[in-house]
Amino acid sequence: GEDVEQSLFLSVREGDSSVINCTYTDSSSTYLYWYKQEPGAGLQLLTYIFSNMDMKQDQRLTVLLNKKDKHLSLRIADTQTGDSAIYFCAERRGSGTYKYIFGTGTRLKVLA
Amino acid sequence: DTGVSQDPRHKITKRGQNVTFRCDPISEHNRLYWYRQTLGQGPEFLTYFQNEAQLEKSRLLSDRFSAERPKGSFSTLEIQRTEQGDSAMYLCASSFIPGTSGTDTQYFGPGTRLTVL
């Protein structure tokens, strides 16, 4: 099917690490993305990973990609209250297309 | 650079009416995307343009929906004979990519929230 799946909620304490998981469906997806959406705001691209990579690190963010299991994760180190938001993973299907399929989103709540 | 803008931000209409939304992308961005987002869901792809050409449409885009980008700059999304199921947030995004391949960073607008009564 077309579904990109994410768990709905995650709650962590400030200063801890957060890990948000995503399972995608298309093994030919070329790029995988993580977006952040804060209340009343548009989606903001956080990071992306090309399908031939296993890991990408960008400051507090670490993306892990397991192509065999079609599993993507986003780790946020030293999570802050400002990280509270909804996080979406998205896959770009195949090559030659710019159709993006988004997951249902994970709502991250950071407790002070 | 003022970012992607969308107009109106909110639209309330009665069932059966036509509505039109506008998206102004970041200047010189050659790609423009439309998505629909309902409560508790991620954005659903509707269509995208490269310059003025509409290159791909989702099967979600029924014949009541039409999108244009006549001069390769702003875009409009029209919904004819609106139904209550059309109530959603309509998001626009733009990106720039030289050539035909590679990643494109999409910048999203704030969205137009449509309520069909």
mmCIF file with all atom_site columns, C-alpha atoms in Angstrom:
data_model
loop_
_atom_site.group_PDB
_atom_site.id
_atom_site.type_symbol
_atom_site.label_atom_id
_atom_site.label_alt_id
_atom_site.label_comp_id
_atom_site.label_asym_id
_atom_site.label_entity_id
_atom_site.label_seq_id
_atom_site.pdbx_PDB_ins_code
_atom_site.Cartn_x
_atom_site.Cartn_y
_atom_site.Cartn_z
_atom_site.occupancy
_atom_site.B_iso_or_equiv
_atom_site.pdbx_formal_charge
_atom_site.auth_seq_id
_atom_site.auth_comp_id
_atom_site.auth_asym_id
_atom_site.auth_atom_id
_atom_site.pdbx_PDB_model_num
ATOM 1   C CA . GLY A 1 1   ? 0.000   0.000  0.000   1.00 0.00 ? 1   GLY A CA 1
ATOM 2   C CA . GLU A 1 2   ? 0.888   3.645  0.032   1.00 0.00 ? 2   GLU A CA 1
ATOM 3   C CA . ASP A 1 3   ? 1.074   4.073  3.789   1.00 0.00 ? 3   ASP A CA 1
ATOM 4   C CA . VAL A 1 4   ? 4.137   5.477  5.486   1.00 0.00 ? 4   VAL A CA 1
ATOM 5   C CA . GLU A 1 5   ? 3.713   4.583  9.125   1.00 0.00 ? 5   GLU A CA 1
ATOM 6   C CA . GLN A 1 6   ? 4.757   6.374  12.285  1.00 0.00 ? 6   GLN A CA 1
ATOM 7   C CA . SER A 1 7   ? 3.809   6.012  15.906  1.00 0.00 ? 7   SER A CA 1
ATOM 8   C CA . LEU A 1 8   ? 1.416   8.752  16.951  1.00 0.00 ? 8   LEU A CA 1
ATOM 9   C CA . PHE A 1 9   ? 2.927   10.042 20.181  1.00 0.00 ? 9   PHE A CA 1
ATOM 10  C CA . LEU A 1 10  ? 6.253   10.285 21.972  1.00 0.00 ? 10  LEU A CA 1
ATOM 11  C CA . SER A 1 11  ? 6.925   11.912 25.306  1.00 0.00 ? 11  SER A CA 1
ATOM 12  C CA . VAL A 1 12  ? 10.425  12.567 26.650  1.00 0.00 ? 12  VAL A CA 1
ATOM 13  C CA . ARG A 1 13  ? 12.021  14.606 29.405  1.00 0.00 ? 13  ARG A CA 1
ATOM 14  C CA . GLU A 1 14  ? 14.046  17.673 28.572  1.00 0.00 ? 14  GLU A CA 1
ATOM 15  C CA . GLY A 1 15  ? 17.691  16.760 28.036  1.00 0.00 ? 15  GLY A CA 1
ATOM 16  C CA . ASP A 1 16  ? 16.953  13.159 27.063  1.00 0.00 ? 16  ASP A CA 1
ATOM 17  C CA . SER A 1 17  ? 17.264  11.805 23.534  1.00 0.00 ? 17  SER A CA 1
ATOM 18  C CA . SER A 1 18  ? 14.176  11.314 21.375  1.00 0.00 ? 18  SER A CA 1
ATOM 19  C CA . VAL A 1 19  ? 13.918  8.644  18.718  1.00 0.00 ? 19  VAL A CA 1
ATOM 20  C CA . ILE A 1 20  ? 11.125  8.894  16.184  1.00 0.00 ? 20  ILE A CA 1
ATOM 21  C CA . ASN A 1 21  ? 10.576  5.922  13.911  1.00 0.00 ? 21  ASN A CA 1
ATOM 22  C CA . CYS A 1 22  ? 9.110   5.562  10.445  1.00 0.00 ? 22  CYS A CA 1
ATOM 23  C CA . THR A 1 23  ? 8.409   2.618  8.183   1.00 0.00 ? 23  THR A CA 1
ATOM 24  C CA . TYR A 1 24  ? 8.124   3.357  4.497   1.00 0.00 ? 24  TYR A CA 1
ATOM 25  C CA . THR A 1 25  ? 6.904   1.214  1.663   1.00 0.00 ? 25  THR A CA 1
ATOM 26  C CA . ASP A 1 26  ? 8.762   1.768  -1.586  1.00 0.00 ? 26  ASP A CA 1
ATOM 27  C CA . SER A 1 27  ? 12.183  0.148  -1.848  1.00 0.00 ? 27  SER A CA 1
ATOM 28  C CA . SER A 1 28  ? 12.944  2.340  -4.865  1.00 0.00 ? 28  SER A CA 1
ATOM 29  C CA . SER A 1 29  ? 12.505  5.556  -2.890  1.00 0.00 ? 29  SER A CA 1
ATOM 30  C CA . THR A 1 30  ? 15.516  7.744  -3.567  1.00 0.00 ? 30  THR A CA 1
ATOM 31  C CA . TYR A 1 31  ? 15.319  10.325 -0.812  1.00 0.00 ? 31  TYR A CA 1
ATOM 32  C CA . LEU A 1 32  ? 13.780  10.213 2.638   1.00 0.00 ? 32  LEU A CA 1
ATOM 33  C CA . TYR A 1 33  ? 12.981  13.337 4.617   1.00 0.00 ? 33  TYR A CA 1
ATOM 34  C CA . TRP A 1 34  ? 12.107  14.523 8.092   1.00 0.00 ? 34  TRP A CA 1
ATOM 35  C CA . TYR A 1 35  ? 9.873   17.560 8.529   1.00 0.00 ? 35  TYR A CA 1
ATOM 36  C CA . LYS A 1 36  ? 8.778   19.421 11.650  1.00 0.00 ? 36  LYS A CA 1
ATOM 37  C CA . GLN A 1 37  ? 5.392   21.100 12.023  1.00 0.00 ? 37  GLN A CA 1
ATOM 38  C CA . GLU A 1 38  ? 4.681   23.453 14.894  1.00 0.00 ? 38  GLU A CA 1
ATOM 39  C CA . PRO A 1 39  ? 1.130   24.563 15.729  1.00 0.00 ? 39  PRO A CA 1
ATOM 40  C CA . GLY A 1 40  ? -0.169  27.082 13.215  1.00 0.00 ? 40  GLY A CA 1
ATOM 41  C CA . ALA A 1 41  ? 2.995   26.920 11.154  1.00 0.00 ? 41  ALA A CA 1
ATOM 42  C CA . GLY A 1 42  ? 3.981   25.336 7.884   1.00 0.00 ? 42  GLY A CA 1
ATOM 43  C CA . LEU A 1 43  ? 6.192   22.298 7.561   1.00 0.00 ? 43  LEU A CA 1
ATOM 44  C CA . GLN A 1 44  ? 9.892   22.869 7.988   1.00 0.00 ? 44  GLN A CA 1
ATOM 45  C CA . LEU A 1 45  ? 12.448  20.541 6.456   1.00 0.00 ? 45  LEU A CA 1
ATOM 46  C CA . LEU A 1 46  ? 14.824  19.270 9.152   1.00 0.00 ? 46  LEU A CA 1
ATOM 47  C CA . THR A 1 47  ? 17.037  16.878 7.234   1.00 0.00 ? 47  THR A CA 1
ATOM 48  C CA . TYR A 1 48  ? 17.053  14.277 4.498   1.00 0.00 ? 48  TYR A CA 1
ATOM 49  C CA . ILE A 1 49  ? 19.020  11.187 3.580   1.00 0.00 ? 49  ILE A CA 1
ATOM 50  C CA . PHE A 1 50  ? 19.815  9.708  0.217   1.00 0.00 ? 50  PHE A CA 1
ATOM 51  C CA . SER A 1 51  ? 18.917  6.049  -0.137  1.00 0.00 ? 51  SER A CA 1
ATOM 52  C CA . ASN A 1 52  ? 22.517  4.889  -0.568  1.00 0.00 ? 52  ASN A CA 1
ATOM 53  C CA . MET A 1 53  ? 23.430  6.176  2.893   1.00 0.00 ? 53  MET A CA 1
ATOM 54  C CA . ASP A 1 54  ? 22.971  4.420  6.227   1.00 0.00 ? 54  ASP A CA 1
ATOM 55  C CA . MET A 1 55  ? 23.392  7.384  8.511   1.00 0.00 ? 55  MET A CA 1
ATOM 56  C CA . LYS A 1 56  ? 23.493  11.136 8.444   1.00 0.00 ? 56  LYS A CA 1
ATOM 57  C CA . GLN A 1 57  ? 24.303  13.448 11.317  1.00 0.00 ? 57  GLN A CA 1
ATOM 58  C CA . ASP A 1 58  ? 23.445  17.117 11.458  1.00 0.00 ? 58  ASP A CA 1
ATOM 59  C CA . GLN A 1 59  ? 24.151  18.803 14.803  1.00 0.00 ? 59  GLN A CA 1
ATOM 60  C CA . ARG A 1 60  ? 21.635  17.336 17.280  1.00 0.00 ? 60  ARG A CA 1
ATOM 61  C CA . LEU A 1 61  ? 19.916  15.272 14.602  1.00 0.00 ? 61  LEU A CA 1
ATOM 62  C CA . THR A 1 62  ? 20.927  11.765 13.533  1.00 0.00 ? 62  THR A CA 1
ATOM 63  C CA . VAL A 1 63  ? 19.089  9.927  10.782  1.00 0.00 ? 63  VAL A CA 1
ATOM 64  C CA . LEU A 1 64  ? 19.427  6.161  10.464  1.00 0.00 ? 64  LEU A CA 1
ATOM 65  C CA . LEU A 1 65  ? 18.247  4.285  7.394   1.00 0.00 ? 65  LEU A CA 1
ATOM 66  C CA . ASN A 1 66  ? 17.737  0.524  7.186   1.00 0.00 ? 66  ASN A CA 1
ATOM 67  C CA . LYS A 1 67  ? 16.856  -0.153 3.570   1.00 0.00 ? 67  LYS A CA 1
ATOM 68  C CA . LYS A 1 68  ? 16.367  -3.864 4.088   1.00 0.00 ? 68  LYS A CA 1
ATOM 69  C CA . ASP A 1 69  ? 13.607  -3.265 6.608   1.00 0.00 ? 69  ASP A CA 1
ATOM 70  C CA . LYS A 1 70  ? 12.470  0.036  5.014   1.00 0.00 ? 70  LYS A CA 1
ATOM 71  C CA . HIS A 1 71  ? 12.939  1.700  8.386   1.00 0.00 ? 71  HIS A CA 1
ATOM 72  C CA . LEU A 1 72  ? 13.942  5.278  9.003   1.00 0.00 ? 72  LEU A CA 1
ATOM 73  C CA . SER A 1 73  ? 14.584  6.908  12.348  1.00 0.00 ? 73  SER A CA 1
ATOM 74  C CA . LEU A 1 74  ? 15.308  10.398 13.616  1.00 0.00 ? 74  LEU A CA 1
ATOM 75  C CA . ARG A 1 75  ? 17.233  10.826 16.837  1.00 0.00 ? 75  ARG A CA 1
ATOM 76  C CA . ILE A 1 76  ? 17.200  14.211 18.534  1.00 0.00 ? 76  ILE A CA 1
ATOM 77  C CA . ALA A 1 77  ? 19.944  14.559 21.124  1.00 0.00 ? 77  ALA A CA 1
ATOM 78  C CA . ASP A 1 78  ? 19.496  16.748 24.209  1.00 0.00 ? 78  ASP A CA 1
ATOM 79  C CA . THR A 1 79  ? 15.817  17.313 23.445  1.00 0.00 ? 79  THR A CA 1
ATOM 80  C CA . GLN A 1 80  ? 14.544  20.765 24.355  1.00 0.00 ? 80  GLN A CA 1
ATOM 81  C CA . THR A 1 81  ? 11.023  22.080 24.993  1.00 0.00 ? 81  THR A CA 1
ATOM 82  C CA . GLY A 1 82  ? 11.268  23.927 21.680  1.00 0.00 ? 82  GLY A CA 1
ATOM 83  C CA . ASP A 1 83  ? 11.470  20.554 19.958  1.00 0.00 ? 83  ASP A CA 1
ATOM 84  C CA . SER A 1 84  ? 7.848   19.852 20.885  1.00 0.00 ? 84  SER A CA 1
ATOM 85  C CA . ALA A 1 85  ? 6.048   19.550 17.549  1.00 0.00 ? 85  ALA A CA 1
ATOM 86  C CA . ILE A 1 86  ? 4.738   17.013 15.055  1.00 0.00 ? 86  ILE A CA 1
ATOM 87  C CA . TYR A 1 87  ? 7.417   15.240 13.054  1.00 0.00 ? 87  TYR A CA 1
ATOM 88  C CA . PHE A 1 88  ? 6.684   13.788 9.629   1.00 0.00 ? 88  PHE A CA 1
ATOM 89  C CA . CYS A 1 89  ? 8.799   11.437 7.612   1.00 0.00 ? 89  CYS A CA 1
ATOM 90  C CA . ALA A 1 90  ? 8.367   11.476 3.852   1.00 0.00 ? 90  ALA A CA 1
ATOM 91  C CA . GLU A 1 91  ? 9.623   9.377  0.981   1.00 0.00 ? 91  GLU A CA 1
ATOM 92  C CA . ARG A 1 92  ? 10.169  10.458 -2.575  1.00 0.00 ? 92  ARG A CA 1
ATOM 93  C CA . ARG A 1 93  ? 8.953   7.592  -4.687  1.00 0.00 ? 93  ARG A CA 1
ATOM 94  C CA . GLY A 1 94  ? 11.264  6.140  -7.313  1.00 0.00 ? 94  GLY A CA 1
ATOM 95  C CA . SER A 1 95  ? 13.305  8.113  -9.778  1.00 0.00 ? 95  SER A CA 1
ATOM 96  C CA . GLY A 1 96  ? 11.966  10.589 -12.267 1.00 0.00 ? 96  GLY A CA 1
ATOM 97  C CA . THR A 1 97  ? 9.077   11.481 -10.028 1.00 0.00 ? 97  THR A CA 1
ATOM 98  C CA . TYR A 1 98  ? 8.664   14.146 -7.428  1.00 0.00 ? 98  TYR A CA 1
ATOM 99  C CA . LYS A 1 99  ? 5.682   12.594 -5.702  1.00 0.00 ? 99  LYS A CA 1
ATOM 100 C CA . TYR A 1 100 ? 6.234   12.713 -1.970  1.00 0.00 ? 100 TYR A CA 1
ATOM 101 C CA . ILE A 1 101 ? 4.397   10.410 0.441   1.00 0.00 ? 101 ILE A CA 1
ATOM 102 C CA . PHE A 1 102 ? 4.193   11.635 4.014   1.00 0.00 ? 102 PHE A CA 1
ATOM 103 C CA . GLY A 1 103 ? 3.670   9.628  7.161   1.00 0.00 ? 103 GLY A CA 1
ATOM 104 C CA . THR A 1 104 ? 0.871   10.368 9.606   1.00 0.00 ? 104 THR A CA 1
ATOM 105 C CA . GLY A 1 105 ? 3.183   12.260 11.928  1.00 0.00 ? 105 GLY A CA 1
ATOM 106 C CA . THR A 1 106 ? 4.528   11.705 15.440  1.00 0.00 ? 106 THR A CA 1
ATOM 107 C CA . ARG A 1 107 ? 3.599   14.248 18.086  1.00 0.00 ? 107 ARG A CA 1
ATOM 108 C CA . LEU A 1 108 ? 6.630   14.823 20.315  1.00 0.00 ? 108 LEU A CA 1
ATOM 109 C CA . LYS A 1 109 ? 6.005   16.289 23.726  1.00 0.00 ? 109 LYS A CA 1
ATOM 110 C CA . VAL A 1 110 ? 9.017   17.398 25.746  1.00 0.00 ? 110 VAL A CA 1
ATOM 111 C CA . LEU A 1 111 ? 8.464   17.602 29.485  1.00 0.00 ? 111 LEU A CA 1
ATOM 112 C CA . ALA A 1 112 ? 10.423  20.194 31.445  1.00 0.00 ? 112 ALA A CA 1
ATOM 113 C CA . ASP B 2 1   ? 12.971  36.446 0.291   1.00 0.00 ? 1   ASP B CA 1
ATOM 114 C CA . THR B 2 2   ? 9.568   36.435 1.947   1.00 0.00 ? 2   THR B CA 1
ATOM 115 C CA . GLY B 2 3   ? 8.904   32.711 1.741   1.00 0.00 ? 3   GLY B CA 1
ATOM 116 C CA . VAL B 2 4   ? 5.917   30.906 0.261   1.00 0.00 ? 4   VAL B CA 1
ATOM 117 C CA . SER B 2 5   ? 2.641   32.761 0.729   1.00 0.00 ? 5   SER B CA 1
ATOM 118 C CA . GLN B 2 6   ? -0.896  31.490 0.365   1.00 0.00 ? 6   GLN B CA 1
ATOM 119 C CA . ASP B 2 7   ? -4.150  33.354 0.088   1.00 0.00 ? 7   ASP B CA 1
ATOM 120 C CA . PRO B 2 8   ? -6.605  33.231 1.711   1.00 0.00 ? 8   PRO B CA 1
ATOM 121 C CA . ARG B 2 9   ? -5.500  31.733 5.007   1.00 0.00 ? 9   ARG B CA 1
ATOM 122 C CA . HIS B 2 10  ? -9.040  30.650 5.829   1.00 0.00 ? 10  HIS B CA 1
ATOM 123 C CA . LYS B 2 11  ? -12.057 30.018 3.628   1.00 0.00 ? 11  LYS B CA 1
ATOM 124 C CA . ILE B 2 12  ? -15.543 29.037 4.714   1.00 0.00 ? 12  ILE B CA 1
ATOM 125 C CA . THR B 2 13  ? -17.949 28.106 1.958   1.00 0.00 ? 13  THR B CA 1
ATOM 126 C CA . LYS B 2 14  ? -21.231 26.331 1.461   1.00 0.00 ? 14  LYS B CA 1
ATOM 127 C CA . ARG B 2 15  ? -21.447 22.963 -0.176  1.00 0.00 ? 15  ARG B CA 1
ATOM 128 C CA . GLY B 2 16  ? -21.723 23.259 -3.939  1.00 0.00 ? 16  GLY B CA 1
ATOM 129 C CA . GLN B 2 17  ? -19.824 26.521 -4.225  1.00 0.00 ? 17  GLN B CA 1
ATOM 130 C CA . ASN B 2 18  ? -16.554 26.936 -6.125  1.00 0.00 ? 18  ASN B CA 1
ATOM 131 C CA . VAL B 2 19  ? -13.402 28.114 -4.362  1.00 0.00 ? 19  VAL B CA 1
ATOM 132 C CA . THR B 2 20  ? -10.002 29.200 -5.615  1.00 0.00 ? 20  THR B CA 1
ATOM 133 C CA . PHE B 2 21  ? -6.769  29.374 -3.656  1.00 0.00 ? 21  PHE B CA 1
ATOM 134 C CA . ARG B 2 22  ? -3.583  31.120 -4.609  1.00 0.00 ? 22  ARG B CA 1
ATOM 135 C CA . CYS B 2 23  ? 0.025   30.242 -3.886  1.00 0.00 ? 23  CYS B CA 1
ATOM 136 C CA . ASP B 2 24  ? 2.976   32.549 -4.447  1.00 0.00 ? 24  ASP B CA 1
ATOM 137 C CA . PRO B 2 25  ? 6.199   30.552 -4.331  1.00 0.00 ? 25  PRO B CA 1
ATOM 138 C CA . ILE B 2 26  ? 9.640   31.809 -3.449  1.00 0.00 ? 26  ILE B CA 1
ATOM 139 C CA . SER B 2 27  ? 10.793  33.818 -6.446  1.00 0.00 ? 27  SER B CA 1
ATOM 140 C CA . GLU B 2 28  ? 12.784  31.859 -8.997  1.00 0.00 ? 28  GLU B CA 1
ATOM 141 C CA . HIS B 2 29  ? 11.707  28.516 -7.574  1.00 0.00 ? 29  HIS B CA 1
ATOM 142 C CA . ASN B 2 30  ? 10.876  26.373 -10.564 1.00 0.00 ? 30  ASN B CA 1
ATOM 143 C CA . ARG B 2 31  ? 8.888   23.672 -8.777  1.00 0.00 ? 31  ARG B CA 1
ATOM 144 C CA . LEU B 2 32  ? 5.566   24.134 -7.067  1.00 0.00 ? 32  LEU B CA 1
ATOM 145 C CA . TYR B 2 33  ? 3.574   21.511 -5.176  1.00 0.00 ? 33  TYR B CA 1
ATOM 146 C CA . TRP B 2 34  ? 0.058   21.279 -3.802  1.00 0.00 ? 34  TRP B CA 1
ATOM 147 C CA . TYR B 2 35  ? -0.863  19.052 -0.864  1.00 0.00 ? 35  TYR B CA 1
ATOM 148 C CA . ARG B 2 36  ? -3.958  18.460 1.209   1.00 0.00 ? 36  ARG B CA 1
ATOM 149 C CA . GLN B 2 37  ? -3.727  17.814 4.945   1.00 0.00 ? 37  GLN B CA 1
ATOM 150 C CA . THR B 2 38  ? -6.612  16.652 7.102   1.00 0.00 ? 38  THR B CA 1
ATOM 151 C CA . LEU B 2 39  ? -6.622  16.605 10.885  1.00 0.00 ? 39  LEU B CA 1
ATOM 152 C CA . GLY B 2 40  ? -4.283  14.014 12.323  1.00 0.00 ? 40  GLY B CA 1
ATOM 153 C CA . GLN B 2 41  ? -2.807  13.095 8.964   1.00 0.00 ? 41  GLN B CA 1
ATOM 154 C CA . GLY B 2 42  ? 0.281   13.971 7.024   1.00 0.00 ? 42  GLY B CA 1
ATOM 155 C CA . PRO B 2 43  ? 0.145   16.005 3.830   1.00 0.00 ? 43  PRO B CA 1
ATOM 156 C CA . GLU B 2 44  ? -1.257  14.128 0.821   1.00 0.00 ? 44  GLU B CA 1
ATOM 157 C CA . PHE B 2 45  ? 0.327   14.885 -2.533  1.00 0.00 ? 45  PHE B CA 1
ATOM 158 C CA . LEU B 2 46  ? -2.060  16.435 -5.059  1.00 0.00 ? 46  LEU B CA 1
ATOM 159 C CA . THR B 2 47  ? 0.036   17.728 -7.927  1.00 0.00 ? 47  THR B CA 1
ATOM 160 C CA . TYR B 2 48  ? 3.250   19.457 -8.881  1.00 0.00 ? 48  TYR B CA 1
ATOM 161 C CA . PHE B 2 49  ? 4.518   21.838 -11.552 1.00 0.00 ? 49  PHE B CA 1
ATOM 162 C CA . GLN B 2 50  ? 7.888   22.362 -13.097 1.00 0.00 ? 50  GLN B CA 1
ATOM 163 C CA . ASN B 2 51  ? 7.716   25.937 -14.316 1.00 0.00 ? 51  ASN B CA 1
ATOM 164 C CA . GLU B 2 52  ? 4.296   26.149 -16.003 1.00 0.00 ? 52  GLU B CA 1
ATOM 165 C CA . ALA B 2 53  ? 4.005   22.453 -16.823 1.00 0.00 ? 53  ALA B CA 1
ATOM 166 C CA . GLN B 2 54  ? 1.881   20.253 -14.593 1.00 0.00 ? 54  GLN B CA 1
ATOM 167 C CA . LEU B 2 55  ? 3.964   17.076 -14.489 1.00 0.00 ? 55  LEU B CA 1
ATOM 168 C CA . GLU B 2 56  ? 2.118   14.797 -12.116 1.00 0.00 ? 56  GLU B CA 1
ATOM 169 C CA . LYS B 2 57  ? -1.325  14.566 -10.573 1.00 0.00 ? 57  LYS B CA 1
ATOM 170 C CA . SER B 2 58  ? -2.545  12.315 -7.802  1.00 0.00 ? 58  SER B CA 1
ATOM 171 C CA . ARG B 2 59  ? -5.655  10.253 -8.311  1.00 0.00 ? 59  ARG B CA 1
ATOM 172 C CA . LEU B 2 60  ? -6.927  12.205 -5.290  1.00 0.00 ? 60  LEU B CA 1
ATOM 173 C CA . LEU B 2 61  ? -7.266  15.126 -7.683  1.00 0.00 ? 61  LEU B CA 1
ATOM 174 C CA . SER B 2 62  ? -10.744 14.435 -8.990  1.00 0.00 ? 62  SER B CA 1
ATOM 175 C CA . ASP B 2 63  ? -12.217 16.235 -11.970 1.00 0.00 ? 63  ASP B CA 1
ATOM 176 C CA . ARG B 2 64  ? -13.604 18.845 -9.560  1.00 0.00 ? 64  ARG B CA 1
ATOM 177 C CA . PHE B 2 65  ? -10.056 19.957 -8.795  1.00 0.00 ? 65  PHE B CA 1
ATOM 178 C CA . SER B 2 66  ? -7.893  21.907 -11.194 1.00 0.00 ? 66  SER B CA 1
ATOM 179 C CA . ALA B 2 67  ? -4.545  23.586 -10.722 1.00 0.00 ? 67  ALA B CA 1
ATOM 180 C CA . GLU B 2 68  ? -2.733  26.025 -12.930 1.00 0.00 ? 68  GLU B CA 1
ATOM 181 C CA . ARG B 2 69  ? 0.554   27.842 -13.006 1.00 0.00 ? 69  ARG B CA 1
ATOM 182 C CA . PRO B 2 70  ? 0.138   29.948 -16.114 1.00 0.00 ? 70  PRO B CA 1
ATOM 183 C CA . LYS B 2 71  ? 3.361   31.936 -16.111 1.00 0.00 ? 71  LYS B CA 1
ATOM 184 C CA . GLY B 2 72  ? 5.501   29.614 -14.073 1.00 0.00 ? 72  GLY B CA 1
ATOM 185 C CA . SER B 2 73  ? 5.239   31.849 -11.026 1.00 0.00 ? 73  SER B CA 1
ATOM 186 C CA . PHE B 2 74  ? 2.101   31.838 -8.852  1.00 0.00 ? 74  PHE B CA 1
ATOM 187 C CA . SER B 2 75  ? -0.349  28.960 -8.917  1.00 0.00 ? 75  SER B CA 1
ATOM 188 C CA . THR B 2 76  ? -4.057  28.586 -8.321  1.00 0.00 ? 76  THR B CA 1
ATOM 189 C CA . LEU B 2 77  ? -5.998  25.579 -7.087  1.00 0.00 ? 77  LEU B CA 1
ATOM 190 C CA . GLU B 2 78  ? -9.707  25.577 -7.839  1.00 0.00 ? 78  GLU B CA 1
ATOM 191 C CA . ILE B 2 79  ? -12.277 23.244 -6.347  1.00 0.00 ? 79  ILE B CA 1
ATOM 192 C CA . GLN B 2 80  ? -15.629 23.166 -8.088  1.00 0.00 ? 80  GLN B CA 1
ATOM 193 C CA . ARG B 2 81  ? -18.885 22.072 -6.456  1.00 0.00 ? 81  ARG B CA 1
ATOM 194 C CA . THR B 2 82  ? -17.279 21.731 -3.051  1.00 0.00 ? 82  THR B CA 1
ATOM 195 C CA . GLU B 2 83  ? -18.257 18.853 -0.786  1.00 0.00 ? 83  GLU B CA 1
ATOM 196 C CA . GLN B 2 84  ? -17.928 18.552 2.977   1.00 0.00 ? 84  GLN B CA 1
ATOM 197 C CA . GLY B 2 85  ? -15.170 15.996 2.440   1.00 0.00 ? 85  GLY B CA 1
ATOM 198 C CA . ASP B 2 86  ? -13.071 18.725 0.817   1.00 0.00 ? 86  ASP B CA 1
ATOM 199 C CA . SER B 2 87  ? -12.658 20.417 4.203   1.00 0.00 ? 87  SER B CA 1
ATOM 200 C CA . ALA B 2 88  ? -8.922  20.349 4.899   1.00 0.00 ? 88  ALA B CA 1
ATOM 201 C CA . MET B 2 89  ? -5.764  22.429 4.972   1.00 0.00 ? 89  MET B CA 1
ATOM 202 C CA . TYR B 2 90  ? -4.395  22.985 1.472   1.00 0.00 ? 90  TYR B CA 1
ATOM 203 C CA . LEU B 2 91  ? -0.635  23.394 1.487   1.00 0.00 ? 91  LEU B CA 1
ATOM 204 C CA . CYS B 2 92  ? 1.619   24.771 -1.177  1.00 0.00 ? 92  CYS B CA 1
ATOM 205 C CA . ALA B 2 93  ? 5.365   24.231 -1.353  1.00 0.00 ? 93  ALA B CA 1
ATOM 206 C CA . SER B 2 94  ? 8.056   25.392 -3.739  1.00 0.00 ? 94  SER B CA 1
ATOM 207 C CA . SER B 2 95  ? 11.589  24.334 -4.499  1.00 0.00 ? 95  SER B CA 1
ATOM 208 C CA . PHE B 2 96  ? 14.399  24.966 -6.898  1.00 0.00 ? 96  PHE B CA 1
ATOM 209 C CA . ILE B 2 97  ? 16.349  22.294 -8.653  1.00 0.00 ? 97  ILE B CA 1
ATOM 210 C CA . PRO B 2 98  ? 18.687  22.805 -11.573 1.00 0.00 ? 98  PRO B CA 1
ATOM 211 C CA . GLY B 2 99  ? 18.245  20.206 -14.255 1.00 0.00 ? 99  GLY B CA 1
ATOM 212 C CA . THR B 2 100 ? 15.995  17.241 -13.728 1.00 0.00 ? 100 THR B CA 1
ATOM 213 C CA . SER B 2 101 ? 17.470  15.267 -10.876 1.00 0.00 ? 101 SER B CA 1
ATOM 214 C CA . GLY B 2 102 ? 18.711  15.543 -7.329  1.00 0.00 ? 102 GLY B CA 1
ATOM 215 C CA . THR B 2 103 ? 17.083  16.427 -4.106  1.00 0.00 ? 103 THR B CA 1
ATOM 216 C CA . ASP B 2 104 ? 14.840  19.429 -3.795  1.00 0.00 ? 104 ASP B CA 1
ATOM 217 C CA . THR B 2 105 ? 14.260  21.214 -0.547  1.00 0.00 ? 105 THR B CA 1
ATOM 218 C CA . GLN B 2 106 ? 10.597  22.084 -0.372  1.00 0.00 ? 106 GLN B CA 1
ATOM 219 C CA . TYR B 2 107 ? 9.611   25.258 1.432   1.00 0.00 ? 107 TYR B CA 1
ATOM 220 C CA . PHE B 2 108 ? 6.039   25.136 2.637   1.00 0.00 ? 108 PHE B CA 1
ATOM 221 C CA . GLY B 2 109 ? 3.550   27.948 2.906   1.00 0.00 ? 109 GLY B CA 1
ATOM 222 C CA . PRO B 2 110 ? 1.250   28.391 5.911   1.00 0.00 ? 110 PRO B CA 1
ATOM 223 C CA . GLY B 2 111 ? -1.682  26.765 4.129   1.00 0.00 ? 111 GLY B CA 1
ATOM 224 C CA . THR B 2 112 ? -5.278  27.665 3.364   1.00 0.00 ? 112 THR B CA 1
ATOM 225 C CA . ARG B 2 113 ? -7.804  26.115 5.718   1.00 0.00 ? 113 ARG B CA 1
ATOM 226 C CA . LEU B 2 114 ? -11.035 25.277 3.877   1.00 0.00 ? 114 LEU B CA 1
ATOM 227 C CA . THR B 2 115 ? -14.249 24.587 5.737   1.00 0.00 ? 115 THR B CA 1
ATOM 228 C CA . VAL B 2 116 ? -17.218 23.404 3.686   1.00 0.00 ? 116 VAL B CA 1
ATOM 229 C CA . LEU B 2 117 ? -20.542 23.733 5.490   1.00 0.00 ? 117 LEU B CA 1
#
